[in-house]
Amino acid sequence: MPGGARRTDLLELFFDLAVIATLTLTSEKMATEPSWTNIAQALLALSTLWAVWVTTTSFTDLYSPQARPVQLVILGIMFGGMLMSAALPTAFDNHGLVFGATWAGINWGRALVVIPSLRGRPEQQRPKRVLLWTTVSGILWITGLTPSPGARLAVWLAALAVDYLGFGLRFPIAGRPPLPRYDVVPEHLAERYQQIYVLTLGELILVSVLALSDMPFSASRITAFATAFVAAVLLWWSYARGTGARLSTAIERSPHRERLVQTNPYVHWLMVVGVVGVATGFMRIIEHPTERPDDTLTALILGGVALFLLGRAALDHEVLGHIPLSHVVGVLAAVALAPAAPHLPNLVLGFDTTIVLLGVAAVEFFRRQGSDGSAARDEG
């Protein structure tokens, strides 16, 4: 769609509704089955469903969602994503075929619709290469249905690595020239990532409400609920009043636009996984505020904060060309809290986690105020 900006289509927003189920089920699986194996399985499933969202967003940036074949593909992917979400809690048990084969089918079906639609055009090379790469990963997704959950996890990790590498490297083929770069629509791409991040924050709000509503109210639980709300506000403010708000301009003006477009999914993946980890941690904290945290709870909430700050730092580096020291200090503070966490009540751990986010946000706020003041003096 050359010549002009394009906003998000309503069909894309409709597609995003399927993401809500993914985020909620991931948090519930990690909260109700708090073992390292189950957390690894949930994160792999979440990363796979993140790939569903990312590839669909790239698809609607390449092809107009107003075209009938594109609309049918999006609705088909939406159904497939919902089916994968439904299979997520037992993907490593009796619903593995539904999860793995559906993801393979999404990739193959999308390519098999687009390739004939682009017959005789040079743009047909991209979906052909995508089909070749996803054939390799799809075979792994289907053949990974071994009886052993550990073996299935290993094979599916290899399949996911093929998917992520193919997308990140722009589906290279040995002996063939690289795919030509396509002109992205900055407003559309930035808006899509902003929307999915805010939707992920909605997951933190949702699981906090569900956790509190399922338990008898007490002062400690309401305090934990309030702490989770403050953490959600800080996670929103850090992104919406920081680099996230400049994403469209950065994509449009960056001399390294292609690199920024390619790294965007991975940077936002860090932030999304981080927020889901924080949401899962607060879900357990609200349910059991006076208990002591185990290793998995400590890893979820402190690791979630660290992943979010790493993602924010990486985004700042791509957009502004530098890594904020406040984010580095925030990651170190989250790591430093880990040894003391087993000796603290869950509520105190949640409070300390929020203090780390508050400290990073305060430094950002005063740094921004100073920058605005300097700019105003320069204009004067």
Short mmCIF file of N, CA, C and O in Angstrom, two decimals, residues 76-174:
data_model
loop_
_atom_site.label_atom_id
_atom_site.label_comp_id
_atom_site.label_asym_id
_atom_site.label_seq_id
_atom_site.Cartn_x
_atom_site.Cartn_y
_atom_site.Cartn_z
N GLY A 76 -8.55 -17.09 9.77
CA GLY A 76 -8.08 -18.45 9.97
C GLY A 76 -6.98 -18.52 11.02
O GLY A 76 -6.97 -19.43 11.86
N ILE A 77 -6.05 -17.55 10.98
CA ILE A 77 -4.98 -17.52 11.98
C ILE A 77 -5.57 -17.25 13.36
O ILE A 77 -5.12 -17.82 14.37
N MET A 78 -6.57 -16.37 13.43
CA MET A 78 -7.21 -16.08 14.71
C MET A 78 -7.82 -17.35 15.32
O MET A 78 -7.65 -17.63 16.51
N PHE A 79 -8.51 -18.12 14.49
CA PHE A 79 -9.09 -19.38 14.98
C PHE A 79 -7.98 -20.33 15.44
O PHE A 79 -8.08 -20.96 16.49
N GLY A 80 -6.91 -20.42 14.64
CA GLY A 80 -5.80 -21.29 15.02
C GLY A 80 -5.15 -20.85 16.32
O GLY A 80 -4.81 -21.68 17.17
N GLY A 81 -4.96 -19.53 16.49
CA GLY A 81 -4.39 -19.02 17.74
C GLY A 81 -5.26 -19.31 18.93
O GLY A 81 -4.76 -19.65 20.03
N MET A 82 -6.59 -19.20 18.76
CA MET A 82 -7.50 -19.53 19.85
C MET A 82 -7.43 -21.01 20.20
O MET A 82 -7.46 -21.40 21.37
N LEU A 83 -7.31 -21.85 19.16
CA LEU A 83 -7.20 -23.29 19.39
C LEU A 83 -5.91 -23.62 20.13
O LEU A 83 -5.90 -24.45 21.06
N MET A 84 -4.81 -22.97 19.75
CA MET A 84 -3.54 -23.18 20.45
C MET A 84 -3.63 -22.70 21.89
O MET A 84 -3.08 -23.35 22.80
N SER A 85 -4.30 -21.58 22.12
CA SER A 85 -4.46 -21.08 23.48
C SER A 85 -5.24 -22.07 24.33
O SER A 85 -4.91 -22.32 25.50
N ALA A 86 -6.30 -22.65 23.75
CA ALA A 86 -7.10 -23.62 24.49
C ALA A 86 -6.28 -24.87 24.84
O ALA A 86 -6.48 -25.48 25.89
N ALA A 87 -5.34 -25.22 23.95
CA ALA A 87 -4.50 -26.41 24.19
C ALA A 87 -3.29 -26.11 25.07
O ALA A 87 -2.61 -27.04 25.50
N LEU A 88 -3.03 -24.83 25.33
CA LEU A 88 -1.82 -24.43 26.05
C LEU A 88 -1.63 -25.13 27.40
O LEU A 88 -0.54 -25.64 27.69
N PRO A 89 -2.66 -25.20 28.27
CA PRO A 89 -2.43 -25.81 29.60
C PRO A 89 -2.00 -27.27 29.52
O PRO A 89 -1.31 -27.76 30.42
N THR A 90 -2.40 -28.00 28.48
CA THR A 90 -2.06 -29.43 28.38
C THR A 90 -1.29 -29.73 27.09
O THR A 90 -1.37 -30.84 26.57
N ALA A 91 -0.57 -28.71 26.59
CA ALA A 91 0.18 -28.91 25.35
C ALA A 91 1.27 -29.96 25.51
O ALA A 91 1.68 -30.59 24.52
N PHE A 92 1.76 -30.17 26.72
CA PHE A 92 2.80 -31.17 26.96
C PHE A 92 2.20 -32.46 27.52
O PHE A 92 2.92 -33.32 28.03
N ASP A 93 0.88 -32.57 27.39
CA ASP A 93 0.21 -33.78 27.83
C ASP A 93 -0.55 -34.36 26.64
O ASP A 93 0.05 -34.75 25.66
N ASN A 94 -1.87 -34.38 26.70
CA ASN A 94 -2.65 -35.05 25.66
C ASN A 94 -3.11 -34.13 24.53
O ASN A 94 -3.78 -34.58 23.61
N HIS A 95 -2.77 -32.82 24.58
CA HIS A 95 -3.19 -31.91 23.53
C HIS A 95 -1.99 -31.37 22.74
O HIS A 95 -2.08 -30.30 22.14
N GLY A 96 -0.90 -32.10 22.76
CA GLY A 96 0.29 -31.66 22.04
C GLY A 96 0.09 -31.58 20.54
O GLY A 96 0.59 -30.65 19.89
N LEU A 97 -0.64 -32.54 19.97
CA LEU A 97 -0.87 -32.53 18.52
C LEU A 97 -1.66 -31.30 18.11
O LEU A 97 -1.37 -30.68 17.08
N VAL A 98 -2.66 -30.93 18.91
CA VAL A 98 -3.46 -29.75 18.59
C VAL A 98 -2.58 -28.51 18.58
O VAL A 98 -2.66 -27.67 17.67
N PHE A 99 -1.69 -28.38 19.57
CA PHE A 99 -0.85 -27.20 19.69
C PHE A 99 0.17 -27.14 18.55
O PHE A 99 0.24 -26.15 17.81
N GLY A 100 0.98 -28.19 18.41
CA GLY A 100 2.06 -28.17 17.42
C GLY A 100 1.57 -28.19 15.99
O GLY A 100 2.05 -27.41 15.15
N ALA A 101 0.59 -29.04 15.68
CA ALA A 101 0.11 -29.14 14.31
C ALA A 101 -0.65 -27.88 13.89
O ALA A 101 -0.61 -27.50 12.71
N THR A 102 -1.33 -27.23 14.82
CA THR A 102 -2.04 -26.00 14.47
C THR A 102 -1.07 -24.90 14.09
O THR A 102 -1.30 -24.16 13.12
N TRP A 103 0.04 -24.75 14.83
CA TRP A 103 1.04 -23.74 14.49
C TRP A 103 1.65 -24.03 13.11
O TRP A 103 1.82 -23.14 12.29
N ALA A 104 1.97 -25.30 12.86
CA ALA A 104 2.49 -25.66 11.54
C ALA A 104 1.45 -25.36 10.46
O ALA A 104 1.78 -24.82 9.38
N GLY A 105 0.19 -25.67 10.75
CA GLY A 105 -0.87 -25.42 9.78
C GLY A 105 -1.08 -23.94 9.50
O GLY A 105 -1.37 -23.55 8.36
N ILE A 106 -0.92 -23.10 10.52
CA ILE A 106 -1.04 -21.65 10.33
C ILE A 106 0.02 -21.17 9.33
O ILE A 106 -0.28 -20.42 8.39
N ASN A 107 1.25 -21.60 9.53
CA ASN A 107 2.34 -21.17 8.64
C ASN A 107 2.14 -21.67 7.22
O ASN A 107 2.29 -20.93 6.24
N TRP A 108 1.79 -22.95 7.10
CA TRP A 108 1.62 -23.52 5.76
C TRP A 108 0.40 -22.94 5.06
O TRP A 108 0.45 -22.61 3.87
N GLY A 109 -0.69 -22.80 5.79
CA GLY A 109 -1.91 -22.29 5.18
C GLY A 109 -1.77 -20.86 4.69
O GLY A 109 -2.24 -20.51 3.60
N ARG A 110 -1.08 -20.03 5.49
CA ARG A 110 -0.87 -18.63 5.08
C ARG A 110 -0.09 -18.57 3.78
O ARG A 110 -0.45 -17.84 2.85
N ALA A 111 0.99 -19.34 3.70
CA ALA A 111 1.82 -19.32 2.49
C ALA A 111 1.07 -19.87 1.29
O ALA A 111 1.17 -19.32 0.17
N LEU A 112 0.27 -20.91 1.49
CA LEU A 112 -0.43 -21.53 0.37
C LEU A 112 -1.57 -20.67 -0.16
O LEU A 112 -2.03 -20.86 -1.29
N VAL A 113 -2.02 -19.70 0.63
CA VAL A 113 -3.01 -18.74 0.14
C VAL A 113 -2.32 -17.59 -0.59
O VAL A 113 -2.76 -17.15 -1.65
N VAL A 114 -1.20 -17.10 -0.03
CA VAL A 114 -0.55 -15.92 -0.58
C VAL A 114 0.20 -16.23 -1.88
O VAL A 114 0.19 -15.43 -2.82
N ILE A 115 0.85 -17.38 -1.95
CA ILE A 115 1.68 -17.70 -3.13
C ILE A 115 0.85 -17.67 -4.42
O ILE A 115 1.25 -17.01 -5.39
N PRO A 116 -0.30 -18.33 -4.50
CA PRO A 116 -1.10 -18.22 -5.74
C PRO A 116 -1.61 -16.80 -5.98
O PRO A 116 -1.75 -16.39 -7.15
N SER A 117 -1.87 -16.05 -4.92
CA SER A 117 -2.39 -14.69 -5.08
C SER A 117 -1.35 -13.76 -5.69
O SER A 117 -1.71 -12.71 -6.25
N LEU A 118 -0.06 -14.11 -5.55
CA LEU A 118 1.02 -13.26 -6.08
C LEU A 118 1.64 -13.87 -7.34
O LEU A 118 2.79 -13.56 -7.68
N ARG A 119 0.90 -14.72 -8.01
CA ARG A 119 1.43 -15.40 -9.19
C ARG A 119 1.94 -14.39 -10.23
O ARG A 119 1.25 -13.42 -10.55
N GLY A 120 3.17 -14.61 -10.70
CA GLY A 120 3.76 -13.76 -11.72
C GLY A 120 4.38 -12.48 -11.20
O GLY A 120 4.83 -11.66 -11.99
N ARG A 121 4.42 -12.30 -9.87
CA ARG A 121 4.99 -11.08 -9.30
C ARG A 121 6.25 -11.42 -8.52
O ARG A 121 6.35 -12.50 -7.91
N PRO A 122 7.26 -10.53 -8.49
CA PRO A 122 8.49 -10.83 -7.76
C PRO A 122 8.27 -10.99 -6.26
O PRO A 122 9.06 -11.65 -5.58
N GLU A 123 7.20 -10.36 -5.74
CA GLU A 123 6.92 -10.47 -4.31
C GLU A 123 6.59 -11.90 -3.88
O GLU A 123 6.53 -12.21 -2.69
N GLN A 124 6.38 -12.78 -4.85
CA GLN A 124 6.04 -14.17 -4.53
C GLN A 124 7.21 -14.90 -3.88
O GLN A 124 7.02 -15.92 -3.22
N GLN A 125 8.45 -14.37 -4.07
CA GLN A 125 9.62 -15.04 -3.50
C GLN A 125 9.57 -15.09 -1.97
O GLN A 125 10.01 -16.07 -1.37
N ARG A 126 9.03 -14.06 -1.34
CA ARG A 126 9.01 -14.05 0.12
C ARG A 126 8.16 -15.18 0.70
O ARG A 126 8.65 -15.97 1.53
N PRO A 127 6.88 -15.31 0.31
CA PRO A 127 6.11 -16.42 0.90
C PRO A 127 6.65 -17.79 0.52
O PRO A 127 6.49 -18.75 1.28
N LYS A 128 7.32 -17.90 -0.63
CA LYS A 128 7.93 -19.19 -0.98
C LYS A 128 9.04 -19.54 0.01
O LYS A 128 9.16 -20.69 0.46
N ARG A 129 9.86 -18.55 0.34
CA ARG A 129 10.93 -18.81 1.29
C ARG A 129 10.37 -19.08 2.70
O ARG A 129 10.89 -19.91 3.43
N VAL A 130 9.34 -18.33 3.05
CA VAL A 130 8.70 -18.57 4.35
C VAL A 130 8.19 -20.00 4.40
O VAL A 130 8.35 -20.70 5.42
N LEU A 131 7.58 -20.47 3.33
CA LEU A 131 7.06 -21.84 3.30
C LEU A 131 8.17 -22.86 3.46
O LEU A 131 8.01 -23.87 4.17
N LEU A 132 9.33 -22.60 2.83
CA LEU A 132 10.45 -23.52 2.95
C LEU A 132 10.94 -23.61 4.39
O LEU A 132 11.14 -24.70 4.94
N TRP A 133 11.13 -22.46 5.04
CA TRP A 133 11.60 -22.45 6.43
C TRP A 133 10.56 -23.08 7.37
O TRP A 133 10.91 -23.85 8.27
N THR A 134 9.31 -22.75 7.16
CA THR A 134 8.28 -23.27 8.06
C THR A 134 7.97 -24.74 7.81
O THR A 134 7.40 -25.41 8.67
N THR A 135 8.36 -25.24 6.64
CA THR A 135 8.25 -26.69 6.43
C THR A 135 9.21 -27.43 7.35
O THR A 135 8.85 -28.44 7.96
N VAL A 136 10.42 -26.89 7.49
CA VAL A 136 11.41 -27.49 8.39
C VAL A 136 10.92 -27.42 9.83
O VAL A 136 10.90 -28.42 10.56
N SER A 137 10.51 -26.23 10.26
CA SER A 137 10.05 -26.09 11.65
C SER A 137 8.77 -26.86 11.89
O SER A 137 8.57 -27.46 12.96
N GLY A 138 7.85 -26.88 10.89
CA GLY A 138 6.59 -27.60 11.06
C GLY A 138 6.79 -29.08 11.26
O GLY A 138 6.07 -29.71 12.06
N ILE A 139 7.75 -29.66 10.56
CA ILE A 139 8.06 -31.08 10.76
C ILE A 139 8.51 -31.33 12.19
O ILE A 139 8.11 -32.32 12.83
N LEU A 140 9.32 -30.41 12.71
CA LEU A 140 9.76 -30.55 14.10
C LEU A 140 8.60 -30.39 15.08
O LEU A 140 8.51 -31.11 16.07
N TRP A 141 7.70 -29.45 14.82
CA TRP A 141 6.54 -29.27 15.69
C TRP A 141 5.68 -30.53 15.75
O TRP A 141 5.17 -30.90 16.82
N ILE A 142 5.55 -31.21 14.62
CA ILE A 142 4.70 -32.40 14.59
C ILE A 142 5.44 -33.63 15.09
O ILE A 142 4.88 -34.43 15.86
N THR A 143 6.70 -33.79 14.70
CA THR A 143 7.46 -34.97 15.14
C THR A 143 7.90 -34.85 16.59
O THR A 143 8.39 -35.82 17.17
N GLY A 144 7.74 -33.67 17.20
CA GLY A 144 8.12 -33.51 18.60
C GLY A 144 7.11 -34.09 19.57
O GLY A 144 7.27 -33.94 20.79
N LEU A 145 6.08 -34.76 19.07
CA LEU A 145 5.03 -35.30 19.94
C LEU A 145 5.47 -36.62 20.56
O LEU A 145 4.86 -37.68 20.36
N THR A 146 6.56 -36.60 21.29
CA THR A 146 7.06 -37.78 21.97
C THR A 146 6.33 -37.94 23.30
O THR A 146 5.82 -36.97 23.87
N PRO A 147 6.27 -39.16 23.84
CA PRO A 147 5.59 -39.36 25.13
C PRO A 147 6.27 -38.62 26.28
O PRO A 147 5.62 -38.26 27.26
N SER A 148 7.57 -38.37 26.16
CA SER A 148 8.30 -37.71 27.24
C SER A 148 8.16 -36.19 27.14
O SER A 148 8.52 -35.61 26.11
N PRO A 149 7.63 -35.53 28.20
CA PRO A 149 7.52 -34.07 28.16
C PRO A 149 8.87 -33.39 27.99
O PRO A 149 8.97 -32.36 27.32
N GLY A 150 9.94 -33.97 28.57
CA GLY A 150 11.26 -33.37 28.44
C GLY A 150 11.76 -33.41 27.01
O GLY A 150 12.30 -32.42 26.50
N ALA A 151 11.57 -34.54 26.33
CA ALA A 151 11.98 -34.65 24.93
C ALA A 151 11.15 -33.74 24.05
O ALA A 151 11.66 -33.11 23.12
N ARG A 152 9.86 -33.64 24.34
CA ARG A 152 8.99 -32.75 23.57
C ARG A 152 9.43 -31.30 23.73
O ARG A 152 9.45 -30.54 22.75
N LEU A 153 9.80 -30.91 24.95
CA LEU A 153 10.26 -29.56 25.19
C LEU A 153 11.51 -29.27 24.37
O LEU A 153 11.64 -28.20 23.76
N ALA A 154 12.45 -30.23 24.31
CA ALA A 154 13.70 -30.03 23.58
C ALA A 154 13.44 -29.89 22.08
O ALA A 154 13.99 -28.99 21.41
N VAL A 155 12.60 -30.77 21.52
CA VAL A 155 12.32 -30.72 20.08
C VAL A 155 11.57 -29.45 19.73
O VAL A 155 11.86 -28.78 18.72
N TRP A 156 10.61 -29.08 20.56
CA TRP A 156 9.85 -27.86 20.28
C TRP A 156 10.70 -26.60 20.44
O TRP A 156 10.48 -25.61 19.74
N LEU A 157 11.66 -26.63 21.34
CA LEU A 157 12.59 -25.50 21.44
C LEU A 157 13.39 -25.36 20.14
O LEU A 157 13.62 -24.24 19.66
N ALA A 158 13.81 -26.49 19.59
CA ALA A 158 14.53 -26.45 18.30
C ALA A 158 13.63 -25.91 17.20
O ALA A 158 14.05 -25.11 16.36
N ALA A 159 12.36 -26.33 17.19
CA ALA A 159 11.42 -25.85 16.18
C ALA A 159 11.19 -24.35 16.31
O ALA A 159 11.16 -23.61 15.32
N LEU A 160 11.04 -23.88 17.56
CA LEU A 160 10.83 -22.45 17.78
C LEU A 160 12.06 -21.65 17.38
O LEU A 160 11.95 -20.54 16.84
N ALA A 161 13.26 -22.22 17.63
CA ALA A 161 14.49 -21.55 17.22
C ALA A 161 14.55 -21.38 15.70
O ALA A 161 14.97 -20.33 15.20
N VAL A 162 14.10 -22.38 14.95
CA VAL A 162 14.06 -22.27 13.49
C VAL A 162 13.11 -21.15 13.08
O VAL A 162 13.43 -20.33 12.20
N ASP A 163 11.94 -21.08 13.73
CA ASP A 163 10.98 -20.02 13.40
C ASP A 163 11.54 -18.63 13.69
O ASP A 163 11.42 -17.72 12.87
N TYR A 164 12.15 -18.47 14.86
CA TYR A 164 12.68 -17.16 15.25
C TYR A 164 13.88 -16.78 14.38
O TYR A 164 14.01 -15.61 13.98
N LEU A 165 14.76 -17.73 14.09
CA LEU A 165 15.92 -17.43 13.25
C LEU A 165 15.49 -17.08 11.83
O LEU A 165 16.02 -16.14 11.22
N GLY A 166 14.55 -17.83 11.30
CA GLY A 166 14.07 -17.54 9.94
C GLY A 166 13.52 -16.13 9.83
O GLY A 166 13.85 -15.40 8.89
N PHE A 167 12.69 -15.74 10.80
CA PHE A 167 12.11 -14.40 10.77
C PHE A 167 13.19 -13.34 10.95
O PHE A 167 13.21 -12.33 10.25
N GLY A 168 14.11 -13.56 11.91
CA GLY A 168 15.13 -12.56 12.20
C GLY A 168 16.13 -12.38 11.08
O GLY A 168 16.62 -11.27 10.85
N LEU A 169 16.42 -13.46 10.34
CA LEU A 169 17.40 -13.39 9.25
C LEU A 169 16.75 -13.16 7.89
O LEU A 169 17.43 -13.17 6.87
N ARG A 170 15.42 -12.95 7.88
CA ARG A 170 14.67 -12.69 6.65
C ARG A 170 14.72 -13.87 5.70
O ARG A 170 14.87 -13.74 4.50
N PHE A 171 14.59 -15.08 6.27
CA PHE A 171 14.41 -16.32 5.52
C PHE A 171 15.45 -16.50 4.42
O PHE A 171 15.13 -16.57 3.22
N PRO A 172 16.73 -16.58 4.81
CA PRO A 172 17.78 -16.74 3.80
C PRO A 172 17.75 -18.14 3.18
O PRO A 172 17.37 -19.12 3.82
N ILE A 173 18.20 -18.23 1.94
CA ILE A 173 18.34 -19.50 1.22
C ILE A 173 19.75 -19.54 0.66
O ILE A 173 20.20 -18.58 0.02
N ALA A 174 20.46 -20.63 0.90
CA ALA A 174 21.85 -20.73 0.43
C ALA A 174 21.92 -20.60 -1.08
O ALA A 174 21.14 -21.23 -1.82
#
